[in-house]
Amino acid sequence: MSHDAFRRLAVADRILAQPDLVTDGAWPRTCTWLIRLALEHGLDDFWAAGRRDVARASRRAQLLTLTRTVDDDLGHRATALWHALSRAAHHHAYELAPTGAELRSWHTEVLGVTRALHERTPRPVS
């Protein structure tokens, strides 16, 4: 796993354990952004290792390509996580911030996805 991804997840883990580290109740969105950044760093490292052409594409294109270059399950997990984290990261007055349980679940999933990406290399797209 990428050093940057690991650092982001470590900081998010610390905030989840001690929410008072972030003032004014901003800890849920702070954790959300850190977890999403960890996923993005994992994706960046994955593409840089084997498909620099995809590394330069948009995040959406990278996620779409992931299912064809790794496997369907991992690609769908990464895509669902990125979309859930993106939605939760943006504040809407009519929506509640993510709960600690949701954040812990996302944290665990991103850790698993980034580790899985680290262990694989992209297949050529046929």
PDB file of C-alpha atoms in Angstrom:
ATOM      1  CA  MET A   1       0.000   0.000   0.000  1.00  0.00           C
ATOM      2  CA  SER A   2       1.117   3.521  -0.728  1.00  0.00           C
ATOM      3  CA  HIS A   3       2.865   5.422   2.009  1.00  0.00           C
ATOM      4  CA  ASP A   4       0.480   8.343   1.430  1.00  0.00           C
ATOM      5  CA  ALA A   5      -2.572   6.071   1.598  1.00  0.00           C
ATOM      6  CA  PHE A   6      -1.321   4.537   4.834  1.00  0.00           C
ATOM      7  CA  ARG A   7      -0.666   7.969   6.378  1.00  0.00           C
ATOM      8  CA  ARG A   8      -4.158   9.212   5.481  1.00  0.00           C
ATOM      9  CA  LEU A   9      -5.762   6.089   6.953  1.00  0.00           C
ATOM     10  CA  ALA A  10      -3.628   6.365  10.099  1.00  0.00           C
ATOM     11  CA  VAL A  11      -4.726   9.965  10.681  1.00  0.00           C
ATOM     12  CA  ALA A  12      -8.373   9.068  10.018  1.00  0.00           C
ATOM     13  CA  ASP A  13      -8.050   6.178  12.473  1.00  0.00           C
ATOM     14  CA  ARG A  14      -6.672   8.507  15.118  1.00  0.00           C
ATOM     15  CA  ILE A  15      -9.522  10.986  14.606  1.00  0.00           C
ATOM     16  CA  LEU A  16     -12.077   8.165  14.771  1.00  0.00           C
ATOM     17  CA  ALA A  17     -10.590   7.126  18.110  1.00  0.00           C
ATOM     18  CA  GLN A  18     -10.401  10.727  19.380  1.00  0.00           C
ATOM     19  CA  PRO A  19     -12.966  12.935  17.602  1.00  0.00           C
ATOM     20  CA  ASP A  20     -12.094  15.899  19.825  1.00  0.00           C
ATOM     21  CA  LEU A  21      -8.816  16.260  17.883  1.00  0.00           C
ATOM     22  CA  VAL A  22     -10.843  18.176  15.283  1.00  0.00           C
ATOM     23  CA  THR A  23     -12.751  21.200  16.514  1.00  0.00           C
ATOM     24  CA  ASP A  24     -16.313  22.282  15.922  1.00  0.00           C
ATOM     25  CA  GLY A  25     -17.712  18.835  15.129  1.00  0.00           C
ATOM     26  CA  ALA A  26     -15.968  18.683  11.773  1.00  0.00           C
ATOM     27  CA  TRP A  27     -14.397  15.290  12.479  1.00  0.00           C
ATOM     28  CA  PRO A  28     -16.850  13.181  10.404  1.00  0.00           C
ATOM     29  CA  ARG A  29     -16.210  15.124   7.197  1.00  0.00           C
ATOM     30  CA  THR A  30     -12.491  15.354   7.971  1.00  0.00           C
ATOM     31  CA  CYS A  31     -12.331  11.554   8.289  1.00  0.00           C
ATOM     32  CA  THR A  32     -14.381  11.149   5.141  1.00  0.00           C
ATOM     33  CA  TRP A  33     -11.947  13.284   3.128  1.00  0.00           C
ATOM     34  CA  LEU A  34      -8.919  11.494   4.561  1.00  0.00           C
ATOM     35  CA  ILE A  35     -10.367   8.067   3.784  1.00  0.00           C
ATOM     36  CA  ARG A  36     -11.267   9.123   0.253  1.00  0.00           C
ATOM     37  CA  LEU A  37      -7.764  10.548  -0.264  1.00  0.00           C
ATOM     38  CA  ALA A  38      -6.295   7.233   0.901  1.00  0.00           C
ATOM     39  CA  LEU A  39      -8.351   5.405  -1.717  1.00  0.00           C
ATOM     40  CA  GLU A  40      -7.248   7.883  -4.374  1.00  0.00           C
ATOM     41  CA  HIS A  41      -3.577   7.500  -3.421  1.00  0.00           C
ATOM     42  CA  GLY A  42      -3.972   3.724  -3.662  1.00  0.00           C
ATOM     43  CA  LEU A  43      -5.495   4.075  -7.121  1.00  0.00           C
ATOM     44  CA  ASP A  44      -2.804   6.515  -8.229  1.00  0.00           C
ATOM     45  CA  ASP A  45      -0.052   4.116  -7.153  1.00  0.00           C
ATOM     46  CA  PHE A  46      -1.782   1.179  -8.833  1.00  0.00           C
ATOM     47  CA  TRP A  47      -2.057   2.937 -12.180  1.00  0.00           C
ATOM     48  CA  ALA A  48       1.425   4.473 -11.976  1.00  0.00           C
ATOM     49  CA  ALA A  49       2.910   1.009 -11.468  1.00  0.00           C
ATOM     50  CA  GLY A  50       1.544  -0.502 -14.647  1.00  0.00           C
ATOM     51  CA  ARG A  51      -0.654   1.756 -16.750  1.00  0.00           C
ATOM     52  CA  ARG A  52       0.587   5.325 -16.852  1.00  0.00           C
ATOM     53  CA  ASP A  53      -1.886   6.092 -19.642  1.00  0.00           C
ATOM     54  CA  VAL A  54      -4.777   5.363 -17.268  1.00  0.00           C
ATOM     55  CA  ALA A  55      -3.051   7.267 -14.446  1.00  0.00           C
ATOM     56  CA  ARG A  56      -3.497  10.460 -16.493  1.00  0.00           C
ATOM     57  CA  ALA A  57      -7.230   9.826 -17.054  1.00  0.00           C
ATOM     58  CA  SER A  58     -10.047  11.192 -14.916  1.00  0.00           C
ATOM     59  CA  ARG A  59     -10.914   9.402 -11.690  1.00  0.00           C
ATOM     60  CA  ARG A  60     -14.184   8.222 -13.235  1.00  0.00           C
ATOM     61  CA  ALA A  61     -12.329   6.686 -16.172  1.00  0.00           C
ATOM     62  CA  GLN A  62      -9.858   5.042 -13.806  1.00  0.00           C
ATOM     63  CA  LEU A  63     -12.673   3.461 -11.813  1.00  0.00           C
ATOM     64  CA  LEU A  64     -14.436   2.258 -14.965  1.00  0.00           C
ATOM     65  CA  THR A  65     -11.198   0.734 -16.244  1.00  0.00           C
ATOM     66  CA  LEU A  66     -10.496  -0.971 -12.919  1.00  0.00           C
ATOM     67  CA  THR A  67     -13.168  -3.652 -13.390  1.00  0.00           C
ATOM     68  CA  ARG A  68     -11.608  -4.648 -16.725  1.00  0.00           C
ATOM     69  CA  THR A  69      -7.995  -4.590 -15.588  1.00  0.00           C
ATOM     70  CA  VAL A  70      -8.228  -6.242 -12.156  1.00  0.00           C
ATOM     71  CA  ASP A  71     -11.488  -8.025 -11.455  1.00  0.00           C
ATOM     72  CA  ASP A  72     -15.158  -7.137 -11.260  1.00  0.00           C
ATOM     73  CA  ASP A  73     -15.480  -7.442  -7.487  1.00  0.00           C
ATOM     74  CA  LEU A  74     -12.507  -5.246  -6.608  1.00  0.00           C
ATOM     75  CA  GLY A  75     -13.434  -2.721  -9.286  1.00  0.00           C
ATOM     76  CA  HIS A  76     -17.019  -2.485  -8.073  1.00  0.00           C
ATOM     77  CA  ARG A  77     -15.923  -2.225  -4.428  1.00  0.00           C
ATOM     78  CA  ALA A  78     -13.520   0.625  -5.228  1.00  0.00           C
ATOM     79  CA  THR A  79     -16.128   2.422  -7.337  1.00  0.00           C
ATOM     80  CA  ALA A  80     -18.875   2.092  -4.721  1.00  0.00           C
ATOM     81  CA  LEU A  81     -16.512   3.297  -2.005  1.00  0.00           C
ATOM     82  CA  TRP A  82     -15.327   6.296  -3.983  1.00  0.00           C
ATOM     83  CA  HIS A  83     -18.886   7.361  -4.784  1.00  0.00           C
ATOM     84  CA  ALA A  84     -20.090   6.872  -1.199  1.00  0.00           C
ATOM     85  CA  LEU A  85     -17.139   8.824   0.175  1.00  0.00           C
ATOM     86  CA  SER A  86     -17.553  11.587  -2.408  1.00  0.00           C
ATOM     87  CA  ARG A  87     -21.220  11.986  -1.535  1.00  0.00           C
ATOM     88  CA  ALA A  88     -20.535  11.982   2.214  1.00  0.00           C
ATOM     89  CA  ALA A  89     -17.638  14.421   1.919  1.00  0.00           C
ATOM     90  CA  HIS A  90     -19.795  17.216   0.546  1.00  0.00           C
ATOM     91  CA  HIS A  91     -21.877  19.018   3.119  1.00  0.00           C
ATOM     92  CA  HIS A  92     -25.584  19.358   2.450  1.00  0.00           C
ATOM     93  CA  ALA A  93     -27.697  21.197   5.001  1.00  0.00           C
ATOM     94  CA  TYR A  94     -30.438  18.565   4.776  1.00  0.00           C
ATOM     95  CA  GLU A  95     -28.179  15.544   5.355  1.00  0.00           C
ATOM     96  CA  LEU A  96     -26.510  14.287   8.487  1.00  0.00           C
ATOM     97  CA  ALA A  97     -22.766  13.770   8.596  1.00  0.00           C
ATOM     98  CA  PRO A  98     -21.562  10.149   8.389  1.00  0.00           C
ATOM     99  CA  THR A  99     -21.632   8.226  11.662  1.00  0.00           C
ATOM    100  CA  GLY A 100     -18.584   6.783  13.354  1.00  0.00           C
ATOM    101  CA  ALA A 101     -19.746   3.288  12.376  1.00  0.00           C
ATOM    102  CA  GLU A 102     -20.052   4.272   8.696  1.00  0.00           C
ATOM    103  CA  LEU A 103     -16.619   5.869   8.766  1.00  0.00           C
ATOM    104  CA  ARG A 104     -15.048   2.834  10.440  1.00  0.00           C
ATOM    105  CA  SER A 105     -16.646   0.580   7.816  1.00  0.00           C
ATOM    106  CA  TRP A 106     -15.342   2.759   4.961  1.00  0.00           C
ATOM    107  CA  HIS A 107     -11.921   2.895   6.599  1.00  0.00           C
ATOM    108  CA  THR A 108     -11.771  -0.902   6.771  1.00  0.00           C
ATOM    109  CA  GLU A 109     -12.971  -1.287   3.185  1.00  0.00           C
ATOM    110  CA  VAL A 110     -10.493   1.254   1.804  1.00  0.00           C
ATOM    111  CA  LEU A 111      -7.692  -0.473   3.692  1.00  0.00           C
ATOM    112  CA  GLY A 112      -8.705  -3.773   2.079  1.00  0.00           C
ATOM    113  CA  VAL A 113      -9.077  -2.311  -1.411  1.00  0.00           C
ATOM    114  CA  THR A 114      -5.760  -0.444  -1.324  1.00  0.00           C
ATOM    115  CA  ARG A 115      -3.961  -3.543  -0.052  1.00  0.00           C
ATOM    116  CA  ALA A 116      -5.534  -5.625  -2.820  1.00  0.00           C
ATOM    117  CA  LEU A 117      -4.510  -3.052  -5.432  1.00  0.00           C
ATOM    118  CA  HIS A 118      -0.980  -3.015  -4.052  1.00  0.00           C
ATOM    119  CA  GLU A 119      -0.742  -6.797  -4.532  1.00  0.00           C
ATOM    120  CA  ARG A 120      -1.844  -6.719  -8.177  1.00  0.00           C
ATOM    121  CA  THR A 121      -0.789  -5.272 -11.469  1.00  0.00           C
ATOM    122  CA  PRO A 122      -3.252  -4.088 -14.098  1.00  0.00           C
ATOM    123  CA  ARG A 123      -4.023  -6.462 -16.963  1.00  0.00           C
ATOM    124  CA  PRO A 124      -4.094  -5.060 -20.475  1.00  0.00           C
ATOM    125  CA  VAL A 125      -7.598  -4.093 -21.570  1.00  0.00           C
ATOM    126  CA  SER A 126      -8.808  -6.352 -24.370  1.00  0.00           C
TER     127      SER A 126
END
